[in-house]
Coordinates of C-alpha atoms and ligand atoms in Angstrom, one line a residue:
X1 CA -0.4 -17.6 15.0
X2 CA -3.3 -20.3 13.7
X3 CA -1.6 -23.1 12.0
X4 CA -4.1 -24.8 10.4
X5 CA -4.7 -28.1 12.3
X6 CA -6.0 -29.8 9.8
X7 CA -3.6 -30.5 7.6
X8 CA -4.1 -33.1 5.3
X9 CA -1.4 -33.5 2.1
X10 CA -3.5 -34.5 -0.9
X11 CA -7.2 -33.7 0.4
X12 CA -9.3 -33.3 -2.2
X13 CA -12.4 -30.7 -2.2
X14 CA -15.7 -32.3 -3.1
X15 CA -18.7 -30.1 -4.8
X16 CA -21.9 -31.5 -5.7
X17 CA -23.2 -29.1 -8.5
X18 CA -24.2 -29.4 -12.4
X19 CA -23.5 -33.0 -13.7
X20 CA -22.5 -34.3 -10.1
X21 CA -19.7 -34.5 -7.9
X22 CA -16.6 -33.1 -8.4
X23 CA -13.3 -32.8 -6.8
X24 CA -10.7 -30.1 -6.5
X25 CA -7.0 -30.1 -4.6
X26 CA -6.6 -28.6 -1.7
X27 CA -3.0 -27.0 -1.6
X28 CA -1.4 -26.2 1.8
X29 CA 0.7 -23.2 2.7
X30 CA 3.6 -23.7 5.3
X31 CA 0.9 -21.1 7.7
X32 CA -2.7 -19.8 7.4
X33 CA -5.7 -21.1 4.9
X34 CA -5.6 -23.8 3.1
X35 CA -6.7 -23.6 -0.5
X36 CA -9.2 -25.0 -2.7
X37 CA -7.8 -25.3 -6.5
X38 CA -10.5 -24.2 -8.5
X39 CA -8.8 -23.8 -11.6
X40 CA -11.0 -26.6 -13.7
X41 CA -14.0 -25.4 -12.2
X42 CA -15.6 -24.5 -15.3
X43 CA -14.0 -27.0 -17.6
X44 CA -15.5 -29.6 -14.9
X45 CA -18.9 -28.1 -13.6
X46 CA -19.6 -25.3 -16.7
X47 CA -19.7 -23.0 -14.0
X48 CA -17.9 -20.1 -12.3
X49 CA -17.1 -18.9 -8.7
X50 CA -18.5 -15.6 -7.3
X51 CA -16.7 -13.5 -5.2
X52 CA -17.3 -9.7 -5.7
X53 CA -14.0 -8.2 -3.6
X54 CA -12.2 -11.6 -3.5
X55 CA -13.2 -11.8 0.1
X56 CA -12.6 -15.7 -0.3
X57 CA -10.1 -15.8 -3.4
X58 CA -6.8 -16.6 -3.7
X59 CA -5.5 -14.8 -6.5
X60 CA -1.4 -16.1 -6.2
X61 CA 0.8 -17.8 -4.1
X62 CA 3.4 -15.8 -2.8
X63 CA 6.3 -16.0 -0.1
X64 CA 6.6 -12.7 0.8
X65 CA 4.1 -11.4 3.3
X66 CA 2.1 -13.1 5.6
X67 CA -1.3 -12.0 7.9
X68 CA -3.1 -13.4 10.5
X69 CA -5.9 -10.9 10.8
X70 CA -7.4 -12.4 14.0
X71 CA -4.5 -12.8 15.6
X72 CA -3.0 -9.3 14.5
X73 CA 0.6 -10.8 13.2
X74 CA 2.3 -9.3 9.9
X75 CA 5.1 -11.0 8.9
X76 CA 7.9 -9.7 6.2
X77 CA 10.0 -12.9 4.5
X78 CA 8.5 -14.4 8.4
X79 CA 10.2 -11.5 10.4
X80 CA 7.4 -9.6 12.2
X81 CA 7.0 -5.6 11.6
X82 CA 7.6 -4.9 14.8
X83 CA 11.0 -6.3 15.0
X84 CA 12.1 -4.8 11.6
X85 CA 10.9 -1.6 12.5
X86 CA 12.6 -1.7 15.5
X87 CA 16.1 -3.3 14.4
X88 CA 16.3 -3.0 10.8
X89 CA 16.0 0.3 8.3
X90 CA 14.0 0.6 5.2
X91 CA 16.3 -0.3 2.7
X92 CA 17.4 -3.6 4.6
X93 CA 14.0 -4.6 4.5
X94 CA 13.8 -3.5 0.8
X95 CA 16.4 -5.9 0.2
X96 CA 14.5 -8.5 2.4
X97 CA 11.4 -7.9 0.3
X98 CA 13.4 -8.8 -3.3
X99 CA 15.6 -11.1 -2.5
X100 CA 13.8 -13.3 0.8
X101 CA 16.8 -13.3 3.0
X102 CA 18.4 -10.3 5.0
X103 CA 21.5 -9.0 3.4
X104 CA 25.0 -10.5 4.0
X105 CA 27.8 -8.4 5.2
X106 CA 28.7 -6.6 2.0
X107 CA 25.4 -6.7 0.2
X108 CA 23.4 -4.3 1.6
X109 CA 26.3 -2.3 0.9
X110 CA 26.4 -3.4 -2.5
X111 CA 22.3 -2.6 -3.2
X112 CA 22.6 0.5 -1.3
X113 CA 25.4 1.8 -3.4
X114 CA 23.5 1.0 -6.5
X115 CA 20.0 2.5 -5.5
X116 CA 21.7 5.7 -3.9
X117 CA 23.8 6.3 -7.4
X118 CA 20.1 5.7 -9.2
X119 CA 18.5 8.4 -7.2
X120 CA 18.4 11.3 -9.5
X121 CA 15.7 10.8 -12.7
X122 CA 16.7 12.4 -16.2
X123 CA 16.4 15.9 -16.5
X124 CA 13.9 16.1 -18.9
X125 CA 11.5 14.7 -16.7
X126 CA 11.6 18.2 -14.6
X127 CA 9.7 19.9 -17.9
X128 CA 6.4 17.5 -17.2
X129 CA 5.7 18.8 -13.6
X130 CA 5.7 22.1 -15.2
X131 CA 2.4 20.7 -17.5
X132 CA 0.6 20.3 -14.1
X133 CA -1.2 23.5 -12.2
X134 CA 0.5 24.0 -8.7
X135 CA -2.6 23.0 -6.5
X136 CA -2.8 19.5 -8.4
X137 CA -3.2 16.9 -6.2
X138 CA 0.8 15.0 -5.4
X139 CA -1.0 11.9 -6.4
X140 CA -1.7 12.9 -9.5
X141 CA 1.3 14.2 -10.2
X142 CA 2.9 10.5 -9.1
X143 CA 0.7 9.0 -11.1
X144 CA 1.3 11.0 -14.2
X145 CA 5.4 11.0 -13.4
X146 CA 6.4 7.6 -12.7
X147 CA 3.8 6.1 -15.8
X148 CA 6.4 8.7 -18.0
X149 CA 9.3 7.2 -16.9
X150 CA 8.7 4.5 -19.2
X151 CA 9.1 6.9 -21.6
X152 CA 12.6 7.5 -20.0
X153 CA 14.2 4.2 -19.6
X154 CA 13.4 2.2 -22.3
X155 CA 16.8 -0.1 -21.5
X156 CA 14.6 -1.0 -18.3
X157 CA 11.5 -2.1 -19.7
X158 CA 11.8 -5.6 -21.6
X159 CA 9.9 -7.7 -18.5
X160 CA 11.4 -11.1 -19.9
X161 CA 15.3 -9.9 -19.3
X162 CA 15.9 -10.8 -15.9
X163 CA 18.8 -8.1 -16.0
X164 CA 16.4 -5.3 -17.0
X165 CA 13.7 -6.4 -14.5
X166 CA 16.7 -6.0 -12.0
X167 CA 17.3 -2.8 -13.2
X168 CA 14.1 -1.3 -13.7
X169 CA 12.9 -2.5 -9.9
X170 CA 16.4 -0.9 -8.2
X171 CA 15.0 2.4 -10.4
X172 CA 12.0 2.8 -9.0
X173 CA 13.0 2.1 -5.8
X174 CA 15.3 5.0 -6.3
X175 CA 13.5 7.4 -8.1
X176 CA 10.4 7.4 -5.8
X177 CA 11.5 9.5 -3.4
X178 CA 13.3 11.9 -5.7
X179 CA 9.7 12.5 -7.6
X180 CA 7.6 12.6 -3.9
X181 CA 9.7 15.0 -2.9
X182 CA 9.4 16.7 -6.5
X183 CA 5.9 16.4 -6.5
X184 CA 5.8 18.4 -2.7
X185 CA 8.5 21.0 -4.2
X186 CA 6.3 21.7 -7.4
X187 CA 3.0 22.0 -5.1
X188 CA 4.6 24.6 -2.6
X189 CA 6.5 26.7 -5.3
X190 CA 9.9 26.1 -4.1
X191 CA 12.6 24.8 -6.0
X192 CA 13.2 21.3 -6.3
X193 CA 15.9 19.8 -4.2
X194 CA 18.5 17.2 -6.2
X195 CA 19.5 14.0 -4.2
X196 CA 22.5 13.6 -2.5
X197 CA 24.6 10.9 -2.3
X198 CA 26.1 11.7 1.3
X199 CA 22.5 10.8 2.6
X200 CA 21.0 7.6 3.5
X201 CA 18.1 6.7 1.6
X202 CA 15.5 8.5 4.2
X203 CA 17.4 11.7 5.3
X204 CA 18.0 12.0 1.6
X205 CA 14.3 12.0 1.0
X206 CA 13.5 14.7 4.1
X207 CA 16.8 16.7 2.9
X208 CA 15.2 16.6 -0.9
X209 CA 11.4 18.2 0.6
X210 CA 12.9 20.6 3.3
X211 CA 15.9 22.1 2.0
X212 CA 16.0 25.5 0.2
X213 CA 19.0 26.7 -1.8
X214 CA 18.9 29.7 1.1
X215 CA 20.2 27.7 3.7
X216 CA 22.0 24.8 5.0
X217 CA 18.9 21.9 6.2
X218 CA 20.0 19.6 8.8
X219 CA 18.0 16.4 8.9
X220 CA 16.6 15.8 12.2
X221 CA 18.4 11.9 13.2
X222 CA 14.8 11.4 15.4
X223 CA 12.7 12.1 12.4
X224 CA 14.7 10.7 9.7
X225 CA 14.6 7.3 12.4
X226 CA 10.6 7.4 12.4
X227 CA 10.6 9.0 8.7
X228 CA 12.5 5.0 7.8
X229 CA 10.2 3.2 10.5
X230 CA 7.1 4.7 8.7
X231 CA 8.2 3.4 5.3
X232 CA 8.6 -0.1 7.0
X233 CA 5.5 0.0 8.0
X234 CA 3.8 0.6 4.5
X235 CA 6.1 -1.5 2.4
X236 CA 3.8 -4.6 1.7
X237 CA 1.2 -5.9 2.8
X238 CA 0.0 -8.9 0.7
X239 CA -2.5 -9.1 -2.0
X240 CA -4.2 -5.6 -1.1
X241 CA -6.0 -3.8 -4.0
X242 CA -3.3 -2.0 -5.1
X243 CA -0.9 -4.9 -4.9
X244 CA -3.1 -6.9 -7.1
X245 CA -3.6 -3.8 -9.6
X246 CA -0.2 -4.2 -10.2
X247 CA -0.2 -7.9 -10.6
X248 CA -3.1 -7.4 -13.1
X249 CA -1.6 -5.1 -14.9
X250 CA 1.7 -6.5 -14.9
X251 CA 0.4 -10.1 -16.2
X252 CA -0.7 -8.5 -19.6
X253 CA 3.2 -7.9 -19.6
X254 CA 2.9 -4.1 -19.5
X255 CA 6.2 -2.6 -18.6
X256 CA 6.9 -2.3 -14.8
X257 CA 6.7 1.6 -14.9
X258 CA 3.3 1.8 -16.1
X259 CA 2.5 -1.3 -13.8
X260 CA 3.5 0.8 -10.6
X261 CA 1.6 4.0 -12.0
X262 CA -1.4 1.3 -11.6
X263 CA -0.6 0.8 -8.5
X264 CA -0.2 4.6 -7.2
X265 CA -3.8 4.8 -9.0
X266 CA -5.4 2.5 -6.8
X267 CA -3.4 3.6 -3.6
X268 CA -5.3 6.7 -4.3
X269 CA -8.5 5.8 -3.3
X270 CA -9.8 6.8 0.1
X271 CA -11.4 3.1 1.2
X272 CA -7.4 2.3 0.5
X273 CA -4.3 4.4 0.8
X274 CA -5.9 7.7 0.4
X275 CA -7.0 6.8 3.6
X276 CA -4.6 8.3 5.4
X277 CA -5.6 11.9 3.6
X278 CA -9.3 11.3 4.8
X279 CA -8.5 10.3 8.2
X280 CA -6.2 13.4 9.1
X281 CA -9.3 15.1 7.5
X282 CA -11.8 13.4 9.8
X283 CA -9.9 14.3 12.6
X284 CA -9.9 17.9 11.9
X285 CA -13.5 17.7 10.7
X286 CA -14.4 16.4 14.4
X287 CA -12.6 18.9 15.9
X288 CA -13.1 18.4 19.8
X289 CA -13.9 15.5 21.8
X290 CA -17.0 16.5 22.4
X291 CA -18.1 15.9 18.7
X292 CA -16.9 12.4 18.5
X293 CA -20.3 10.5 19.6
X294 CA -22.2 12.6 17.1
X295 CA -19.5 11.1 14.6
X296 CA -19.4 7.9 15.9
X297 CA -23.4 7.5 15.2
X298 CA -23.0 8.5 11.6
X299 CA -20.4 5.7 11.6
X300 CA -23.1 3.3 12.6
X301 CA -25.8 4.3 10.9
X302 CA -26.7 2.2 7.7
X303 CA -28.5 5.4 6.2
X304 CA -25.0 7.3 6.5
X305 CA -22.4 6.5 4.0
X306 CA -19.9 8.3 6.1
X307 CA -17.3 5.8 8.0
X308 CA -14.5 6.2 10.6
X309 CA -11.6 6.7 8.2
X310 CA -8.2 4.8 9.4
X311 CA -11.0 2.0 11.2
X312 CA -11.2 -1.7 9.5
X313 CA -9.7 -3.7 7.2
X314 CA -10.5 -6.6 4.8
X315 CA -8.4 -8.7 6.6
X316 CA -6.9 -7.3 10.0
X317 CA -9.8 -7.9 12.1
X318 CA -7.8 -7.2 15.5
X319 CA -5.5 -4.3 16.0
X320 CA -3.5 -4.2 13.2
X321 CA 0.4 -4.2 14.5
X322 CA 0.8 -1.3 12.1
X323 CA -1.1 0.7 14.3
X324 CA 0.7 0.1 17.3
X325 CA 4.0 1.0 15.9
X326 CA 2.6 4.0 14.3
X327 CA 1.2 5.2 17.6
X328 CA 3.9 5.1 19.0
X329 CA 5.9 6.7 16.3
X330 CA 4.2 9.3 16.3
X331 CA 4.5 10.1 20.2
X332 CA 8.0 10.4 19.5
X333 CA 7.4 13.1 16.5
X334 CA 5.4 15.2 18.6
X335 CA 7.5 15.0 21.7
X336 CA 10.8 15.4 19.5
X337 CA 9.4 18.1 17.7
X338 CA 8.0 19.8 21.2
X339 CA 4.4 19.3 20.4
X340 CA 2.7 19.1 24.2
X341 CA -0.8 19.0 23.0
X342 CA -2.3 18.4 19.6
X343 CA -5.8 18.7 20.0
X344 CA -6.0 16.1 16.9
X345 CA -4.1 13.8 18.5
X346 CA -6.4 14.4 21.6
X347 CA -9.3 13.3 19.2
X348 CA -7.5 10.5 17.9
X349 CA -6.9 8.7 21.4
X350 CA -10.4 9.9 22.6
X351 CA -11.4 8.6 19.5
X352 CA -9.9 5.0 19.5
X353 CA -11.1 4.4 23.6
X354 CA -14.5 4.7 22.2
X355 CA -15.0 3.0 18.8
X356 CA -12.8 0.1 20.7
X357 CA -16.1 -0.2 23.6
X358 CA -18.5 0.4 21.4
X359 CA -20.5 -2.9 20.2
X360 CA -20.8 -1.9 17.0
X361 CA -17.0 -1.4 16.7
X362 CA -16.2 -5.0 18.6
X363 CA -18.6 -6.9 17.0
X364 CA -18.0 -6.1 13.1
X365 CA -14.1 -6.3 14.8
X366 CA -13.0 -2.7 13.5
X367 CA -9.9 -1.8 14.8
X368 CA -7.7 1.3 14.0
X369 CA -5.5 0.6 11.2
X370 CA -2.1 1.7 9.7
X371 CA -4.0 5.1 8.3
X372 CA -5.1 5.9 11.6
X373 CA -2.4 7.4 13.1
X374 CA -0.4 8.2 10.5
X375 CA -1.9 11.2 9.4
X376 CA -1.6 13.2 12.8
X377 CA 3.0 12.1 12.7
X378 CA 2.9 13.0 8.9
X379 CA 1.5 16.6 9.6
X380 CA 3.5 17.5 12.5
X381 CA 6.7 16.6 10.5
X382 CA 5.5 19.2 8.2
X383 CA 3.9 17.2 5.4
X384 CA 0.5 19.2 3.7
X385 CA -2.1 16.6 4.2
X386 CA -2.1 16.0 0.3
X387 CA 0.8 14.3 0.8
X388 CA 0.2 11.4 2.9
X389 CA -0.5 8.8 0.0
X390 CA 2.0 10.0 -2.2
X391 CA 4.4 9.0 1.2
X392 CA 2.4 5.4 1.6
X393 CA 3.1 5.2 -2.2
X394 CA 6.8 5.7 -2.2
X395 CA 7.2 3.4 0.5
X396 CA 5.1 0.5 -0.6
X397 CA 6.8 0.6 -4.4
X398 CA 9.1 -1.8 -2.9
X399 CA 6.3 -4.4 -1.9
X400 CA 4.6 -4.0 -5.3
X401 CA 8.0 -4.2 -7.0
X402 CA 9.0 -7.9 -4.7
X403 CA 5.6 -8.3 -5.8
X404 CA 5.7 -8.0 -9.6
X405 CA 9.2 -9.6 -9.7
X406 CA 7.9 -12.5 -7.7
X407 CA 5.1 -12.8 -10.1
X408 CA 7.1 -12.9 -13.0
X409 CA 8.7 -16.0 -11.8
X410 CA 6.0 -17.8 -11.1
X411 CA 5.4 -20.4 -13.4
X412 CA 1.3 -20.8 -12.6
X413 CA 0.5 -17.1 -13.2
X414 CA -1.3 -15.9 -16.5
X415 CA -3.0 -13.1 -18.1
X416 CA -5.8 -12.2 -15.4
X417 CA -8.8 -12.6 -17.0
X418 CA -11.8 -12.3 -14.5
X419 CA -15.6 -13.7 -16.2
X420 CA -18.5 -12.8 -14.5
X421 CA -22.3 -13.6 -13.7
X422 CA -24.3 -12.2 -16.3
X423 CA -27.4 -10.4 -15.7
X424 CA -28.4 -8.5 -18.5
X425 CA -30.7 -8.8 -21.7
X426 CA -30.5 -12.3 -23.6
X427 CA -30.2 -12.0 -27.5
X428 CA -32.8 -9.7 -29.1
X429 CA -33.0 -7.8 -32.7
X430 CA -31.5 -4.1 -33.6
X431 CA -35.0 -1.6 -33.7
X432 CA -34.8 1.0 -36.2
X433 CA -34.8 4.5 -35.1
X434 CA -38.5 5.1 -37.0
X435 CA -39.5 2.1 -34.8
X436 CA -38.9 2.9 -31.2
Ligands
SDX1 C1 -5.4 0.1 3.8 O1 -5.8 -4.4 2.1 C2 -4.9 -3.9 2.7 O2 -4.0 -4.6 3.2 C3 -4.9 -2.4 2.8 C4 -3.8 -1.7 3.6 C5 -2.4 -1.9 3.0 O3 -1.5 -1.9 3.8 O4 -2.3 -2.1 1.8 O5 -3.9 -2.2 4.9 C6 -4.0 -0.2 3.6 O6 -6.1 0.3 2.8 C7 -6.0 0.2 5.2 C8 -7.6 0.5 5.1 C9 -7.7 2.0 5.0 N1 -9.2 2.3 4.8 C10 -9.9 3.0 5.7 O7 -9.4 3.2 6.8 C11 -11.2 3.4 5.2 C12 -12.3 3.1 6.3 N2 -12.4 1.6 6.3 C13 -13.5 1.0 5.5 O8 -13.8 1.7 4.3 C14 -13.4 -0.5 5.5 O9 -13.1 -0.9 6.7 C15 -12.4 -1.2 4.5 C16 -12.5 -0.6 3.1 C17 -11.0 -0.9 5.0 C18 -12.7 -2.7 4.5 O10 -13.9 -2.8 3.9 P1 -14.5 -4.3 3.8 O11 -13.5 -5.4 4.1 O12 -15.2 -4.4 2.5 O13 -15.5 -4.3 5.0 P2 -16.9 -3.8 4.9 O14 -16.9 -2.5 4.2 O15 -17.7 -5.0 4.4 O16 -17.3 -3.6 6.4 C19 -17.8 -4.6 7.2 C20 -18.8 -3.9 8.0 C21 -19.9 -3.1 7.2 O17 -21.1 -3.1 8.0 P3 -22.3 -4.1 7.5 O18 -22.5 -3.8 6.0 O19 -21.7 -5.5 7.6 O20 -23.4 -3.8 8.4 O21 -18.2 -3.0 8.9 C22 -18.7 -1.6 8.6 C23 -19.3 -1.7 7.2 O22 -20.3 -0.8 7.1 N3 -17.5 -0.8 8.5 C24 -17.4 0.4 9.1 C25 -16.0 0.8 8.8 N4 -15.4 -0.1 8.1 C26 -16.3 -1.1 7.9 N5 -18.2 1.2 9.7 C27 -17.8 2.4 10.2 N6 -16.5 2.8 10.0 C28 -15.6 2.1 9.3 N7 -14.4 2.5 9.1

């Protein structure tokens, strides 16, 4: 991990722009990039910063996850992913993600008591999956769902009662799986599954999608284990777009429900979550290994638009640890399921050997990322590929939820109000129709 050498408590930033020199703080986080505090920029200079995709912005400052993209480290409240996904289970890591510590004897007990008996959503809610055609996209359908709940749990929705804030995240956390699995039931035409309360949070989920009221459903302990490991993986992972939707949306004081529908909105997109989707989709699109240099060309041509879904990231510019752990994940699906040889999984590893010695791949640093792999584990567990996101979502509502409680205590944060460089017409007059 790169500490940054060159510390130095209050340096000061100097700009030479409009009306002279200026100076800005630097602020220093205990690892990673310093900061420059723009924040009188434009009562100083008259002037604004411009940074399309906050490639160089800071938008918070936040405690809860840290990444070194060059040196391929994700860090959870400073544990690394690979040891939580290894040691821990989802829910502990939940708790790690709200509260910044790992629980004490006799509180994870406590929180998983509370989110287990908040499972089940009211009953009402089962009348608005009905509104939606069976082949609609899960995504919508979560999108559509958990921005109603607000509609549900009013008692949950004043943001400036730390109580209801407490309540409303342990809700969500809850109810996300319950209206995944809802989501899955609808789209298949079976009938939806309630939660039980015998069930950890993860076997509850794969009991809630797999069980029929024809038979008895025994969750496999193997896939439930990599189920939970999976959702470890996706639970946060800093300021990424959908993250900072839900920051946005949340700092207009909107009510958390409708701030995570935000979020499950932007997860949706296929440069983002809805990567996963396209990937699995790639893969099959390849087909054999004998396609995959005619794919890899189109991924390097600038006159192609078409890019090697689950490769790159904004900021992991080295094998992201995600990947690693999901690899290997998903060897243990397929072996525990009996899967010798799945001919997309053959394309995936073919796949990754040659993007990873290609100079294209190595010098713009793209690296297989948390979507890459997921996709082929998430099938063979029996998932439709429409799923996918709608499973990223459900895991990563904890890490917008730390997220958007974190936020709220933050005394610095405000109303997001972007401004922009304008480019358009300067003032002219209104033309009557007859004169145009
Ligand atoms: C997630 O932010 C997060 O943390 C997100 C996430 C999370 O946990 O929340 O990690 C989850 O969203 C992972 C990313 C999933 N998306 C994909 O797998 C889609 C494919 N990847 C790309 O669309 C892209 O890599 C992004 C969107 C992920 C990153 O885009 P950037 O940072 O804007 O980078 P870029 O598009 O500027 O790419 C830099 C260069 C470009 O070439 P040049 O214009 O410099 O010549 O690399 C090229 C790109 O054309 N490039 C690719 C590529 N990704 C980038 N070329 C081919 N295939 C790719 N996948």
């Amino acid at each position: 991990m790169s500490t940054d050498k060159n510390k130095q408590p209050g340096a000061t930033a100097k700009l030479d722009t409009l009306g002279g020199t200026h100076s800005f703080p630097i602020m220093e986080g205990t690892v990673g990039p310093s900061v420059i505090d723009i924040s009188k920029l434009y009562a100083q200079t008259g002037q604004f910063t411009y940074d399309p995709g906050f490639t160089s912005t800071a938008s918070c400052e936040s405690k809860i996850t840290y990444i070194d993209g060059d040196e391929g480290v994700l860090l959870y409240r400073g544990y690394p992913i690979d040891q939580l996904a290894e040691q821990s289970n989802f829910l502990e890591v939940a708790y790690l993600l709200l509260n910044g510590e790992l629980p004490a004897k006799g509180k994870f007990e406590e929180f998983e008591h509370a989110i287990t008996h908040h499972t089940m959503i009211h009953e009402q809610l089962r009348h608005l999956f009905s509104g939606f055609r069976r082949d609609a996209h899960p995504m919508a359908v979560m999108c559509g769902v958990v921005g109603a709940l607000s509609a549900f749990y009013h008692d949950s929705t004043d943001i400036n009662d730390p109580y209801q804030r407490m309540v409303a995240s342990r809700r969500l956390i809850a109810k996300m799986p319950t209206i995944a699995a809802m989501a899955y039931k609808y789209s298949v035409g079976q009938p939806f599954v309630y939660p039980r309360n015998d069930l950890d949070y993860t076997a509850n989920f794969l009991h809630m999608c797999f069980a029929v009221p024809a038979g008895e459903y025994k969750v496999s302990p193997t896939l439930a284990r990599a189920m939970d490991r999976i959702f470890i993986l996706h639970a946060d992972h800093e300021q990424n777009a959908s993250t900072s939707t839900v920051r946005l949306a949340s700092s207009s004081g909107a009510n958390p429900f409708a701030c995570i529908a935000a979020g499950i909105a932007c997860l949706w997109g296929p440069a983002h979550g809805g990567a996963n989707e396209a990937a699995l989709n790639m893969l099959r699109e390849i087909g054999t290994v004998d396609r995959i240099p005619e794919y890899v060309k189109k991924a390097k041509s600038k006159d192609d638009p078409f890019r090697l879904m689950g490769f790159g990231h904004r900021v992991s510019k080295n094998y992201d640890p995600r990947a690693r752990v999901m690899q290997q994940t998903c060897h243990e699906v397929l072996a525990e399921l009996g899967i010798k040889d799945d001919p997309l999984l053959d394309v995936a590893i073919e796949l990754e050997r040659i993007a990873l010695s290609d100079e294209y791949f190595i010098e713009k640093k793209l690296y297989p990322n948390i979507d890459f792999y997921s996709g082929i584990t998430l099938k063979a567990m029996g998932f439709p590929t429409t799923m996918f996101t709608a499973l990223f979502a459900l895991a990563r509502t904890v890490g917008w939820v730390a997220q958007w409680m974190e936020m709220i205590d933050d005394p610095a944060q405000r109303i997001g109000r972007p401004r922009q460089l304008y480019t358009g017409y300067t003032h002219r007059d209104y033309v009557p129709a007859a004169k145009r």
